[in-house]
Tab-separated table of C-alpha atoms and ligand atoms in Angstrom:
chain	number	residue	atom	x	y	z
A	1214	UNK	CA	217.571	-2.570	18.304
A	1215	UNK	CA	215.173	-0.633	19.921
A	1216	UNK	CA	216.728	1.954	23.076
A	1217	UNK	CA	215.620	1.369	25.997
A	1218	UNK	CA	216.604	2.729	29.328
A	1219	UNK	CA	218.271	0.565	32.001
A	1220	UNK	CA	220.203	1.585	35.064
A	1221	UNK	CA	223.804	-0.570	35.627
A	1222	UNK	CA	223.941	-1.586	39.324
A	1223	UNK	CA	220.295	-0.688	39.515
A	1224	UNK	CA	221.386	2.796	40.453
A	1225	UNK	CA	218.859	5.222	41.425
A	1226	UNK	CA	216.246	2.292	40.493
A	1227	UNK	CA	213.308	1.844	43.953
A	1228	UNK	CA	213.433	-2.076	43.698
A	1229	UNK	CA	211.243	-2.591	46.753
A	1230	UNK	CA	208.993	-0.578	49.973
A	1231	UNK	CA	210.741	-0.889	53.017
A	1232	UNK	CA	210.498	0.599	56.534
A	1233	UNK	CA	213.373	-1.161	57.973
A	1234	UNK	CA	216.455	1.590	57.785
A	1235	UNK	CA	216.491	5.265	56.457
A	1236	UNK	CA	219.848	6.587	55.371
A	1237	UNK	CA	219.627	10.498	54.827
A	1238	UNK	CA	223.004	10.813	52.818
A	1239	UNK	CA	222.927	14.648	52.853
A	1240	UNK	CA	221.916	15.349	56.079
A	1241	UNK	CA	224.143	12.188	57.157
A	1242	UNK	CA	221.584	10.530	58.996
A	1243	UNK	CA	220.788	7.021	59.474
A	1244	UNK	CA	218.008	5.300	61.252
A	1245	UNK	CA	217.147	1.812	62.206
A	1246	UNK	CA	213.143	1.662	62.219
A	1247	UNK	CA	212.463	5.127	63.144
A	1248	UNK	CA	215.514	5.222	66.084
A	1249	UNK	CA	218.660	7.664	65.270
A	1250	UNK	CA	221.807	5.406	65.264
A	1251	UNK	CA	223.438	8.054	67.420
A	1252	UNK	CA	220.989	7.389	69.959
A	1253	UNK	CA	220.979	3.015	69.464
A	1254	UNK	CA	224.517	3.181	70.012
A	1255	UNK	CA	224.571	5.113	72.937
A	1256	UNK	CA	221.759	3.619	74.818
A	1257	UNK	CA	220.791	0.172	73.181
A	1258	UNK	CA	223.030	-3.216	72.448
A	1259	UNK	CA	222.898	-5.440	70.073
A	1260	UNK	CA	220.577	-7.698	70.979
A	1261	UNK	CA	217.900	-5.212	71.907
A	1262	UNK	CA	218.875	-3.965	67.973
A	1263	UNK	CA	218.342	-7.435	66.406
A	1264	UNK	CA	215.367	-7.566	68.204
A	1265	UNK	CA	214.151	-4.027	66.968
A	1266	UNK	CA	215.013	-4.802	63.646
A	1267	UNK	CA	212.921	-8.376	63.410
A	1268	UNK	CA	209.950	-7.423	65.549
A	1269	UNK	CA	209.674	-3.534	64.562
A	1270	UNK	CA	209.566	-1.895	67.609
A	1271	UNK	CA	211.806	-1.728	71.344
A	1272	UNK	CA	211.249	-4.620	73.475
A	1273	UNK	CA	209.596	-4.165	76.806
A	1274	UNK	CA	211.873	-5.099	79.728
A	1275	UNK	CA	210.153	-8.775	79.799
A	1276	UNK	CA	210.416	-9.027	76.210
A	1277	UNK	CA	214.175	-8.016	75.910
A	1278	UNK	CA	214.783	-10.461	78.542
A	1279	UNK	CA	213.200	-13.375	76.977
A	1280	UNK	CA	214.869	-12.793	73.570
A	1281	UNK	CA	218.530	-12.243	75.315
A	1282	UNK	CA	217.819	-15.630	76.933
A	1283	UNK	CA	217.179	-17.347	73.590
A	1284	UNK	CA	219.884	-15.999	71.680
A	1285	UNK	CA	222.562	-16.708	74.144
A	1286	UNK	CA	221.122	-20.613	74.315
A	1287	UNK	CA	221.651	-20.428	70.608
A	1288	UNK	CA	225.311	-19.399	70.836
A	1289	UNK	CA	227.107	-22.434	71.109
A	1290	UNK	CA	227.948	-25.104	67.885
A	1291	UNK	CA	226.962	-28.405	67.819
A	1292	UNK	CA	229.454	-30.906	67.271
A	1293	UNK	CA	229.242	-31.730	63.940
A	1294	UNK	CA	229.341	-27.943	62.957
A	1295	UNK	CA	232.606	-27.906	64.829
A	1296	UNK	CA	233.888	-30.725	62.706
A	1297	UNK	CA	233.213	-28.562	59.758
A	1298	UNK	CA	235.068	-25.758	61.443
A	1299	UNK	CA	238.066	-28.288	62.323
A	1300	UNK	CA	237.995	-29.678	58.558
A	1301	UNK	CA	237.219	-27.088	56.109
A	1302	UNK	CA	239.809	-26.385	53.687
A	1303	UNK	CA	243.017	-25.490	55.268
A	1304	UNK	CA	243.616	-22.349	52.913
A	1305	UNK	CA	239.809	-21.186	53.009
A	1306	UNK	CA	238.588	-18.179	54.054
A	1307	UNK	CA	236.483	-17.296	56.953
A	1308	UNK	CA	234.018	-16.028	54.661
A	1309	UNK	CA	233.672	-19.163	52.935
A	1310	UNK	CA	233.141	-21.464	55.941
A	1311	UNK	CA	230.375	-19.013	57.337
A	1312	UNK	CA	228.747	-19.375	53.479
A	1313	UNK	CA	228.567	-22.820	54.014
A	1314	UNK	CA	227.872	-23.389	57.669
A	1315	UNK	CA	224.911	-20.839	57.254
A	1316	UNK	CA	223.755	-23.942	54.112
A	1317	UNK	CA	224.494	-26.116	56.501
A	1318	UNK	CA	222.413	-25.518	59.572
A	1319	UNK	CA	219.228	-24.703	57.214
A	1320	UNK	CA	219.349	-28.940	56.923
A	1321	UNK	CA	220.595	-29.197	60.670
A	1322	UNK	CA	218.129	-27.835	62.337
A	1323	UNK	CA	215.156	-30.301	63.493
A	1324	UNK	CA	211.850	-27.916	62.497
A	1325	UNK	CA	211.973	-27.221	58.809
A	1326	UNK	CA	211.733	-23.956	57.803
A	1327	UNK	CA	208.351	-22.159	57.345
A	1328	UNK	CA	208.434	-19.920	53.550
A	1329	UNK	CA	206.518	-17.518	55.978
A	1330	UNK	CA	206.913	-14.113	57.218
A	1331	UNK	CA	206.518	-15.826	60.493
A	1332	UNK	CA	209.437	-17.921	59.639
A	1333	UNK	CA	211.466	-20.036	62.905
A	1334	UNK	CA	214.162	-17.783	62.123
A	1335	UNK	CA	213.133	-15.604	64.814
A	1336	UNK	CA	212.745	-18.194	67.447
A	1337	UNK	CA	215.346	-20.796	66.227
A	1338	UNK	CA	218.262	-16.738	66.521
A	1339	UNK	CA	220.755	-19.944	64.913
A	1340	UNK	CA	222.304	-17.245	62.216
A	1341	UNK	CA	222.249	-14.026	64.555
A	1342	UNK	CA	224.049	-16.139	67.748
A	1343	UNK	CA	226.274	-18.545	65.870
A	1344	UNK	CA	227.878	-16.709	63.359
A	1345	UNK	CA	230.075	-15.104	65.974
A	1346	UNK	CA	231.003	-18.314	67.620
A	1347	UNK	CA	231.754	-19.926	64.150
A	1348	UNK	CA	234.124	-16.829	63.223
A	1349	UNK	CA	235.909	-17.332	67.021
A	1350	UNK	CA	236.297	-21.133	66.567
A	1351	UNK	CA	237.391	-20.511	62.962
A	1352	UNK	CA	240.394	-18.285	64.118
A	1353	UNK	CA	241.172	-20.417	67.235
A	1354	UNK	CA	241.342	-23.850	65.646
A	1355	UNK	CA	243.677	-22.170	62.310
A	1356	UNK	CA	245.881	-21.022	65.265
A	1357	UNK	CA	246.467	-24.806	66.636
A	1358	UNK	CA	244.529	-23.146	69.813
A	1359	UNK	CA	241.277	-25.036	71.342
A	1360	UNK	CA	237.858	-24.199	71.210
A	1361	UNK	CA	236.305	-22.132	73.583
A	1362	UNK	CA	232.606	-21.990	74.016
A	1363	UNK	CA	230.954	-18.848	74.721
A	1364	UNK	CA	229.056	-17.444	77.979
A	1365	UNK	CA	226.019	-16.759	78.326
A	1366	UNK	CA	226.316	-13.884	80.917
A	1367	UNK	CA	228.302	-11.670	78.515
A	1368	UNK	CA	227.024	-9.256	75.758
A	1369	UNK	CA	227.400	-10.356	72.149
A	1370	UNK	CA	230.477	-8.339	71.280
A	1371	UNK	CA	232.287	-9.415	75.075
A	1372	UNK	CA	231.687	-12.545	74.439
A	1373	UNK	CA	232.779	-12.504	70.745
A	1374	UNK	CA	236.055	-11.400	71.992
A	1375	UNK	CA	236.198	-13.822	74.651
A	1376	UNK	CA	235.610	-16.646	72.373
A	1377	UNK	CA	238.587	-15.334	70.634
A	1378	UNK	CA	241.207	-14.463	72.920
A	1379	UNK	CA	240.086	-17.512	75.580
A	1380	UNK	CA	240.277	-14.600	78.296
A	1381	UNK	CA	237.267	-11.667	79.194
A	1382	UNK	CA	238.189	-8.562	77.421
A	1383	UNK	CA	237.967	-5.137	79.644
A	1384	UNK	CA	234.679	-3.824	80.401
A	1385	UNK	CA	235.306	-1.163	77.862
A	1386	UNK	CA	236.519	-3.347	75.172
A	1387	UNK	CA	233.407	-5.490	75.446
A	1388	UNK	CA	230.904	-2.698	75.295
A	1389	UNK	CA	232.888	-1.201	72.315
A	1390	UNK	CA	232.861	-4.382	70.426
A	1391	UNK	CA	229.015	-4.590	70.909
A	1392	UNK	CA	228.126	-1.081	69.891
A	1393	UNK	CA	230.341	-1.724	66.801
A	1394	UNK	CA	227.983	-4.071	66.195
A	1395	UNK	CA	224.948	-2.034	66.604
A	1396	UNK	CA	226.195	0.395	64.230
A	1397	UNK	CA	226.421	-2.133	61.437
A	1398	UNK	CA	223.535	-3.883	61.787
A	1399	UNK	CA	221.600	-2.845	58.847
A	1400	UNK	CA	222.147	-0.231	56.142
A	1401	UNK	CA	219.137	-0.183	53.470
A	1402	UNK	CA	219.409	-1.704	49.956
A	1403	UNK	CA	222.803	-2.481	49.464
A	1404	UNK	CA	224.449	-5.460	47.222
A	1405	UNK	CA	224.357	-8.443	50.225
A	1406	UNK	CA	220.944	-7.089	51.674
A	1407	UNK	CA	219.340	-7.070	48.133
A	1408	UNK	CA	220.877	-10.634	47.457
A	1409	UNK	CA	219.063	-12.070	50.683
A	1410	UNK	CA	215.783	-10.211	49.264
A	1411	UNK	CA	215.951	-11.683	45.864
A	1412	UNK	CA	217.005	-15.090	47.782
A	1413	UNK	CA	213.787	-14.844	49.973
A	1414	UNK	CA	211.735	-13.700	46.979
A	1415	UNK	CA	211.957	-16.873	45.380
A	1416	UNK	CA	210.694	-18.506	48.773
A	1417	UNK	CA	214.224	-20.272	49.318
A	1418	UNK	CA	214.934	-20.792	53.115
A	1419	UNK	CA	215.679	-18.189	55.336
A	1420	UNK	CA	219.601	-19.708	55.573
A	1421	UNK	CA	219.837	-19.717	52.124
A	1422	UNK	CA	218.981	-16.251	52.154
A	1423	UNK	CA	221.996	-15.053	54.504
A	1424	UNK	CA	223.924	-17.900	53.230
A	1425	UNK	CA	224.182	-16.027	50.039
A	1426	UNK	CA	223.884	-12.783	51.320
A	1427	UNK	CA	227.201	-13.833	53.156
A	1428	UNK	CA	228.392	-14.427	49.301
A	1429	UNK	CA	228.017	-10.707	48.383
A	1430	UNK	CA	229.555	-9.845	51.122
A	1431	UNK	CA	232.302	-11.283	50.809
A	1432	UNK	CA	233.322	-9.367	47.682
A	1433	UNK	CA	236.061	-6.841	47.793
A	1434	UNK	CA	233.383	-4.269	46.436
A	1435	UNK	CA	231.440	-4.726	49.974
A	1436	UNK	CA	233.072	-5.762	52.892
A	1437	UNK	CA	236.417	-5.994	53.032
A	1438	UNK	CA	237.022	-2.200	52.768
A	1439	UNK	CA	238.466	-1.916	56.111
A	1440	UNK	CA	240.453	-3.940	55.785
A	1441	UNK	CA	242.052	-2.301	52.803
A	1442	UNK	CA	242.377	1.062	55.189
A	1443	UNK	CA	244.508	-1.070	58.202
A	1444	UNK	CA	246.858	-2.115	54.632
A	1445	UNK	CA	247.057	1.520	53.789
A	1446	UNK	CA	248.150	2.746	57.709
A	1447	UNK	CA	250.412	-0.179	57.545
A	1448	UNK	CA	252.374	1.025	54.191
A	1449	UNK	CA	252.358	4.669	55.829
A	1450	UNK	CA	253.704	3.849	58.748
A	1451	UNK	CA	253.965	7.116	60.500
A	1452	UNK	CA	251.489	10.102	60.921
A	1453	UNK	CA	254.595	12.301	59.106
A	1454	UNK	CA	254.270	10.518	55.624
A	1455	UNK	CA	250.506	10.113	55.316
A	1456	UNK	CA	250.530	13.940	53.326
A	1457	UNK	CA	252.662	12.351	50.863
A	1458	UNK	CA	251.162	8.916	50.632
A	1459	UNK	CA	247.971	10.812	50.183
A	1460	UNK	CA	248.658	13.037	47.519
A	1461	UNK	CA	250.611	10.491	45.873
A	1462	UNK	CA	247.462	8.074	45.370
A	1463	UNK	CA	245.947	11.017	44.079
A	1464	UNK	CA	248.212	12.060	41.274
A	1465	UNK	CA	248.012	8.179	40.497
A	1466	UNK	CA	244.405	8.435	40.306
A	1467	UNK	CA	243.703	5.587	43.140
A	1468	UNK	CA	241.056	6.165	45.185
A	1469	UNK	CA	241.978	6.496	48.843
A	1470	UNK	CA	239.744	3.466	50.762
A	1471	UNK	CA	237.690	4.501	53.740
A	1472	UNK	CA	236.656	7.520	51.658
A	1473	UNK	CA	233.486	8.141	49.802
A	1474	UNK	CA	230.356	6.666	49.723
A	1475	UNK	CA	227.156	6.404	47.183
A	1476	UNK	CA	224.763	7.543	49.026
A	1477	UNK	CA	226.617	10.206	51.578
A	1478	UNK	CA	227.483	13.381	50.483
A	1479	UNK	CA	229.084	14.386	54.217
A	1480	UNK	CA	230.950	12.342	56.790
A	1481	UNK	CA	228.961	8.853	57.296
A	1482	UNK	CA	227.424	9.115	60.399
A	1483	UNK	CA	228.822	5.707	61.870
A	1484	UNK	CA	232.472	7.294	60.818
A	1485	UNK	CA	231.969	9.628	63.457
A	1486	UNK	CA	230.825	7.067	66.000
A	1487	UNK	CA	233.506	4.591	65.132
A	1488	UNK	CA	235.849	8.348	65.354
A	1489	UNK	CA	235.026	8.582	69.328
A	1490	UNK	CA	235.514	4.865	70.604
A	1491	UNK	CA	238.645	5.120	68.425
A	1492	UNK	CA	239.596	7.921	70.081
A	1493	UNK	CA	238.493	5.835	73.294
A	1494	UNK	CA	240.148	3.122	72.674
A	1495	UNK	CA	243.605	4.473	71.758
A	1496	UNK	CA	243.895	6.302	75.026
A	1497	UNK	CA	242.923	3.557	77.071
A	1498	UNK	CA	245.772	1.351	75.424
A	1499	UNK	CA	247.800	4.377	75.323
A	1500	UNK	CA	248.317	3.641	71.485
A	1501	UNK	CA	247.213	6.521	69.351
A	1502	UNK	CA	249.473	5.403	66.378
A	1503	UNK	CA	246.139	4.278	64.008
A	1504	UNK	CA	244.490	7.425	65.024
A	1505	UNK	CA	247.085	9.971	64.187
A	1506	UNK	CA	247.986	8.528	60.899
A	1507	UNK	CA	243.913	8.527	60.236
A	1508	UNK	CA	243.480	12.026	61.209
A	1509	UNK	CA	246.275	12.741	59.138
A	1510	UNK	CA	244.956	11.065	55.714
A	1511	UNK	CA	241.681	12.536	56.166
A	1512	UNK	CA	243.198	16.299	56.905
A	1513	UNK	CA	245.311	15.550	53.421
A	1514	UNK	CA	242.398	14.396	51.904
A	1515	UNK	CA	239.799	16.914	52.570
A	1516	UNK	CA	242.473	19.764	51.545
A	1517	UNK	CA	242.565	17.896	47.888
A	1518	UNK	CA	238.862	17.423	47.622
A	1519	UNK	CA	238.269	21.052	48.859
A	1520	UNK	CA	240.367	22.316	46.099
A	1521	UNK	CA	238.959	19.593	43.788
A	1522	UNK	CA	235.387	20.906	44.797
A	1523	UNK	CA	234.625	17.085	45.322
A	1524	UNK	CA	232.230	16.675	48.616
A	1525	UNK	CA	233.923	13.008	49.803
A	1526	UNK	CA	234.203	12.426	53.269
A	1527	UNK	CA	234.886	9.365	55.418
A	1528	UNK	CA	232.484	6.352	55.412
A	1529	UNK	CA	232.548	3.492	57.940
A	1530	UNK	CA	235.375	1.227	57.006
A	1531	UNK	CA	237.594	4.588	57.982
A	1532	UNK	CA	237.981	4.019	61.378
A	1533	UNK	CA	236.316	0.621	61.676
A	1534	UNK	CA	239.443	-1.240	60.985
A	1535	UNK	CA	241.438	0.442	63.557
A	1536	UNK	CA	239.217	-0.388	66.557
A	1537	UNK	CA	239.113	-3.593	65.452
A	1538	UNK	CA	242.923	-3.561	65.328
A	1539	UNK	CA	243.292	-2.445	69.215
A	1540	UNK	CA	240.634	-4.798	69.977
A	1541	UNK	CA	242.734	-7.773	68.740
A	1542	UNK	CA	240.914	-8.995	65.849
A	1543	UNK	CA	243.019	-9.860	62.899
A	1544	UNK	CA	242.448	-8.209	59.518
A	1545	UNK	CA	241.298	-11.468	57.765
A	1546	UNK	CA	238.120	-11.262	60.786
A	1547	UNK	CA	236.687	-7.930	59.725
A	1548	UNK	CA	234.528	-8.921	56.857
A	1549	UNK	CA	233.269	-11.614	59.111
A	1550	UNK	CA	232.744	-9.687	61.987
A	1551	UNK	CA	230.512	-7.472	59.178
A	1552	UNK	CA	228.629	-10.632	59.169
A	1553	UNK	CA	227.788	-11.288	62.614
A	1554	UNK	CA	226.219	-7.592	62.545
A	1555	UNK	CA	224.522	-7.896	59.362
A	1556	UNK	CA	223.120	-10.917	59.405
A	1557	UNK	CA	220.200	-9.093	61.630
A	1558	UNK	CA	219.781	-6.573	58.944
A	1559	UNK	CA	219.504	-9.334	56.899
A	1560	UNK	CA	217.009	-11.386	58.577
A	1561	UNK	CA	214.779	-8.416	59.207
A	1562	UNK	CA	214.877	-7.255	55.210
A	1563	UNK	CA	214.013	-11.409	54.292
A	1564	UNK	CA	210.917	-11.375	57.034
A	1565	UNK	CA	209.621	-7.921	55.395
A	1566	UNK	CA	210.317	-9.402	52.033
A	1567	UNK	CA	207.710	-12.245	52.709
A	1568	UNK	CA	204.856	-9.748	53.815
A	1569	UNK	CA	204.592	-8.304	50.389
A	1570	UNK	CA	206.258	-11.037	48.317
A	1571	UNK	CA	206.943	-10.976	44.510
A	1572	UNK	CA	209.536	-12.474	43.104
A	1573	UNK	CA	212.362	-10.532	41.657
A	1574	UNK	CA	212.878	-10.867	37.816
A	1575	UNK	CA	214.740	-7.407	35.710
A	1576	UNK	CA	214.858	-7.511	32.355
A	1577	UNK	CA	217.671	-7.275	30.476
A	1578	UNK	CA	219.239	-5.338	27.252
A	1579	UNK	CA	219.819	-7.896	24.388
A	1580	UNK	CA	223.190	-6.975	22.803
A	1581	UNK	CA	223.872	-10.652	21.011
A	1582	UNK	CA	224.214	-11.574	17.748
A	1583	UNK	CA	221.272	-11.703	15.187
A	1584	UNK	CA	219.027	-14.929	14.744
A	1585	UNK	CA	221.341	-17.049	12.948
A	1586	UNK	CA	221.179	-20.362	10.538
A	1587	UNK	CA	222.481	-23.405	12.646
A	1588	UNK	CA	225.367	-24.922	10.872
A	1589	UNK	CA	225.459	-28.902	11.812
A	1590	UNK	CA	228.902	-30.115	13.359
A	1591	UNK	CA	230.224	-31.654	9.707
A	1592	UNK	CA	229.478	-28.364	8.006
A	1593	UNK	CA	231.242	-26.288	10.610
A	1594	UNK	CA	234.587	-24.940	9.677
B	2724	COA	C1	232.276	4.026	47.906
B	2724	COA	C2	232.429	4.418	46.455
B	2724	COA	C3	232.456	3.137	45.609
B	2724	COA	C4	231.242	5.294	46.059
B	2724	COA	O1	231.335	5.459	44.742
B	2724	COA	P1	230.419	6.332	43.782
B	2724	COA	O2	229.390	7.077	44.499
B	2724	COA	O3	230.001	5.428	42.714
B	2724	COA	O4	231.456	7.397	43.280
B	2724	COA	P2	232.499	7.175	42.131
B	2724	COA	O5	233.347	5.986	42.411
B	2724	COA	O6	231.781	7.232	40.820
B	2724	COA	O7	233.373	8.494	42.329
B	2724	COA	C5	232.922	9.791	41.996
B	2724	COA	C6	234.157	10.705	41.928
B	2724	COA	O8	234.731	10.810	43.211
B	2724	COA	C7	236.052	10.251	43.229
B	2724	COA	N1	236.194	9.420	44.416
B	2724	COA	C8	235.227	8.713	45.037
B	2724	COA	N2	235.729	8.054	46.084
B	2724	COA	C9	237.035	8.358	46.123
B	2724	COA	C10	238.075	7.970	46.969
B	2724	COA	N3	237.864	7.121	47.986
B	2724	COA	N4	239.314	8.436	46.739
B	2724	COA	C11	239.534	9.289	45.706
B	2724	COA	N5	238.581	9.695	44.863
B	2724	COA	C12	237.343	9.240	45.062
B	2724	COA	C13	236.128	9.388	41.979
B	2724	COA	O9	237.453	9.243	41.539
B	2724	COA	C14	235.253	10.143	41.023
B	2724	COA	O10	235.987	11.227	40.519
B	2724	COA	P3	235.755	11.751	39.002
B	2724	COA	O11	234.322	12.220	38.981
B	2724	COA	O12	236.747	12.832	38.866
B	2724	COA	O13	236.001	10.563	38.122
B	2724	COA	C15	233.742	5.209	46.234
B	2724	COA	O14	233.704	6.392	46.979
B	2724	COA	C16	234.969	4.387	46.570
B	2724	COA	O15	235.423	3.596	45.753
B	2724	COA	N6	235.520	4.545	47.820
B	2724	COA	C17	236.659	3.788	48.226
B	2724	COA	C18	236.262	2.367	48.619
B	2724	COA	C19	235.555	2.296	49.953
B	2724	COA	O16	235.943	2.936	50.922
B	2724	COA	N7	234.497	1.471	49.990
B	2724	COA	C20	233.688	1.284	51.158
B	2724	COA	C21	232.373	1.952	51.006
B	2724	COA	S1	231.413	1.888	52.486
């Protein structure tokens, strides 16, 4: 058989052009469209994000106005979207249901979908507002509580929580939910970005896009991390045994989640973010338990890796989970609530995909059998 070179998980391979997100993994940078995320999440929210990431540039005042106003009229679900809520699989996860509700509204919705780059996606804002109010309903309903529908004068992440807990969260808890959004809105080529780009490629729907996009998410390899790291600070318990729990997992050769990262070599960027409204958050609930036993893990860690001369630092599920935590959200919600900020990473990465559009088709390395001699059924033995 003749060699030829391949690359498993398409590492290091350029699949695509893209001017959507830049992710400087030594330098520990990332950008959204040309915009520091440092700076987004201090000044911007996510709506003016989605809207930077699907029309290319910061809105004008007007602008930003007019697209806040449409998104929030998307928010709430139509009844029979409910019903699905109400009668999907008692057992399923949340994951599942937004897989299928994202299928679902792509036949819902009155105006068929344009295979354009101008697709309705970016006037219907159906995936980008109701995803949120699907994963609130989802949790509510499972909990025997009753729907609440969302308001239109809070910010995406306020009213995310308010959807959940039936009651406005704090000023502070609202903004911090919304910037966490921000701050995961889009992050370059990865597995459940490229799926919605090979979707899109083939001129599906846009829904069908983040419907299976949502799919590779949903995979322990991808989301899901953080909540792995709120399982590890449960099984340490206190700040006083995370030395030990640390080193342990090393001798054992696990691999400490919330660590590491492909394409950082230093702390992620968002890690340190997600560090200060931790840090925020904690002291305004007066509950630094997470954060202690986090510090802790990562001072353990860094002393092994120093002497290991291994550069891994913490990525974004590190403190993610924790925030998330004092905010309320239970662990089986944090993969979703990667979806609700995603899914405009996503719909930005399937418009681009359109501009430029050629389908995606690798090649593959034969390594079956030889032609062989078909044997008919009464020969076979
Ligand atoms: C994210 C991740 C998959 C990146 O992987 P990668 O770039 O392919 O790096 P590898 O898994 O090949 O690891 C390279 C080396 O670093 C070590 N390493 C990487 N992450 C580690 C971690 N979290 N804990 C301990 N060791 C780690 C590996 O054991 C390996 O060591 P070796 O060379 O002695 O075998 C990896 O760091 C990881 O599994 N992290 C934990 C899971 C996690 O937090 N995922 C969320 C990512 S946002």
């Amino acid at each position: 058989m003749a060699e030829t070179a391949y690359a498993k998980g398409l590492e290091g391979v350029v699949a695509a052009e893209s001017a959507i997100s830049l992710i400087d993994g030594k330098a520990g940078k990332l950008s959204y469209r040309g915009y520091a995320i440092e700076d987004l999440a201090r000044h911007s929210d996510f709506e003016e994000v989605t809207y930077l990431l699907l029309y290319e540039r910061l809105p004008a005042r007007g602008q930003l106005e007019a697209f806040r106003r449409s998104m929030r009229q998307g928010r709430d679900l139509s009844a029979p979207v409910l019903d699905m809520v109400r009668s999907f699989p008692p057992g399923a996860h949340p994951m599942e249901l937004l897989q299928s509700v994202m299928a679902y509204l792509s036949g819902y919705v009155e105006h068929r979908i344009q295979h354009s780059a101008l697709c309705n996606c970016r006037q219907t804002l159906h995936q980008v507002a109701q995803i949120a109010t699907t994963v609130a309903a989802f949790k509510r309903l499972r909990a025997g509580e009753s729907y609440v529908p969302p308001r239109p004068d809070l910010s995406h992440g306020a009213n995310f929580l308010y959807m959940l807990r039936g009651a406005e969260p704090e000023a502070y808890e609202g903004e911090i939910m919304d910037k966490c959004l921000v701050i995961h809105a889009e992050h370059g080529f990865n597995a459940s970005t490229f799926t919605a780009r090979v979707v899109a490629s083939t001129l599906s729907t846009c829904y069908s896009s983040i419907s299976a996009a949502m799919g590779a998410l949903y995979g322990s390899l991808h989301g899901g991390a953080n909540e792995q790291v709120m399982t590890m600070v449960d099984e340490i318990g206190r700040k006083e045994n995370a030395a030990a729990w640390v080193n342990r997992a090393l001798d054992d050769k696990k691999k400490v989640i919330g660590m590491g990262h492909r394409e950082y070599k230093v702390k992620d960027p968002r890690a340190n973010i997600l560090e200060r409204y931790l840090v925020e958050i904690s002291e305004k609930k007066g509950d630094s338990r997470y954060y202690e036993i986090l510090k802790e893990v990562e001072r353990a860690f860094r002393a092994r890796m120093e002497t290991a001369g291994k550069p891994i630092y913490p990525n974004v599920d590190f403190f993610s989970g924790a925030v998330y935590s004092l905010l309320g959200i239970p662990k089986q919600l944090f993969t979703p609530v990667f979806a609700m900020a995603r899914v405009s990473g996503w719909l930005a990465h399937v418009l681009e995909q359109r501009v430029d559009n050629r389908i995606y088709r690798p090649e593959s390395l034969y390594t079956g059998p030889e032609p062989l001699t078909y044997i008919p059924v009464e020969e076979r033995v």
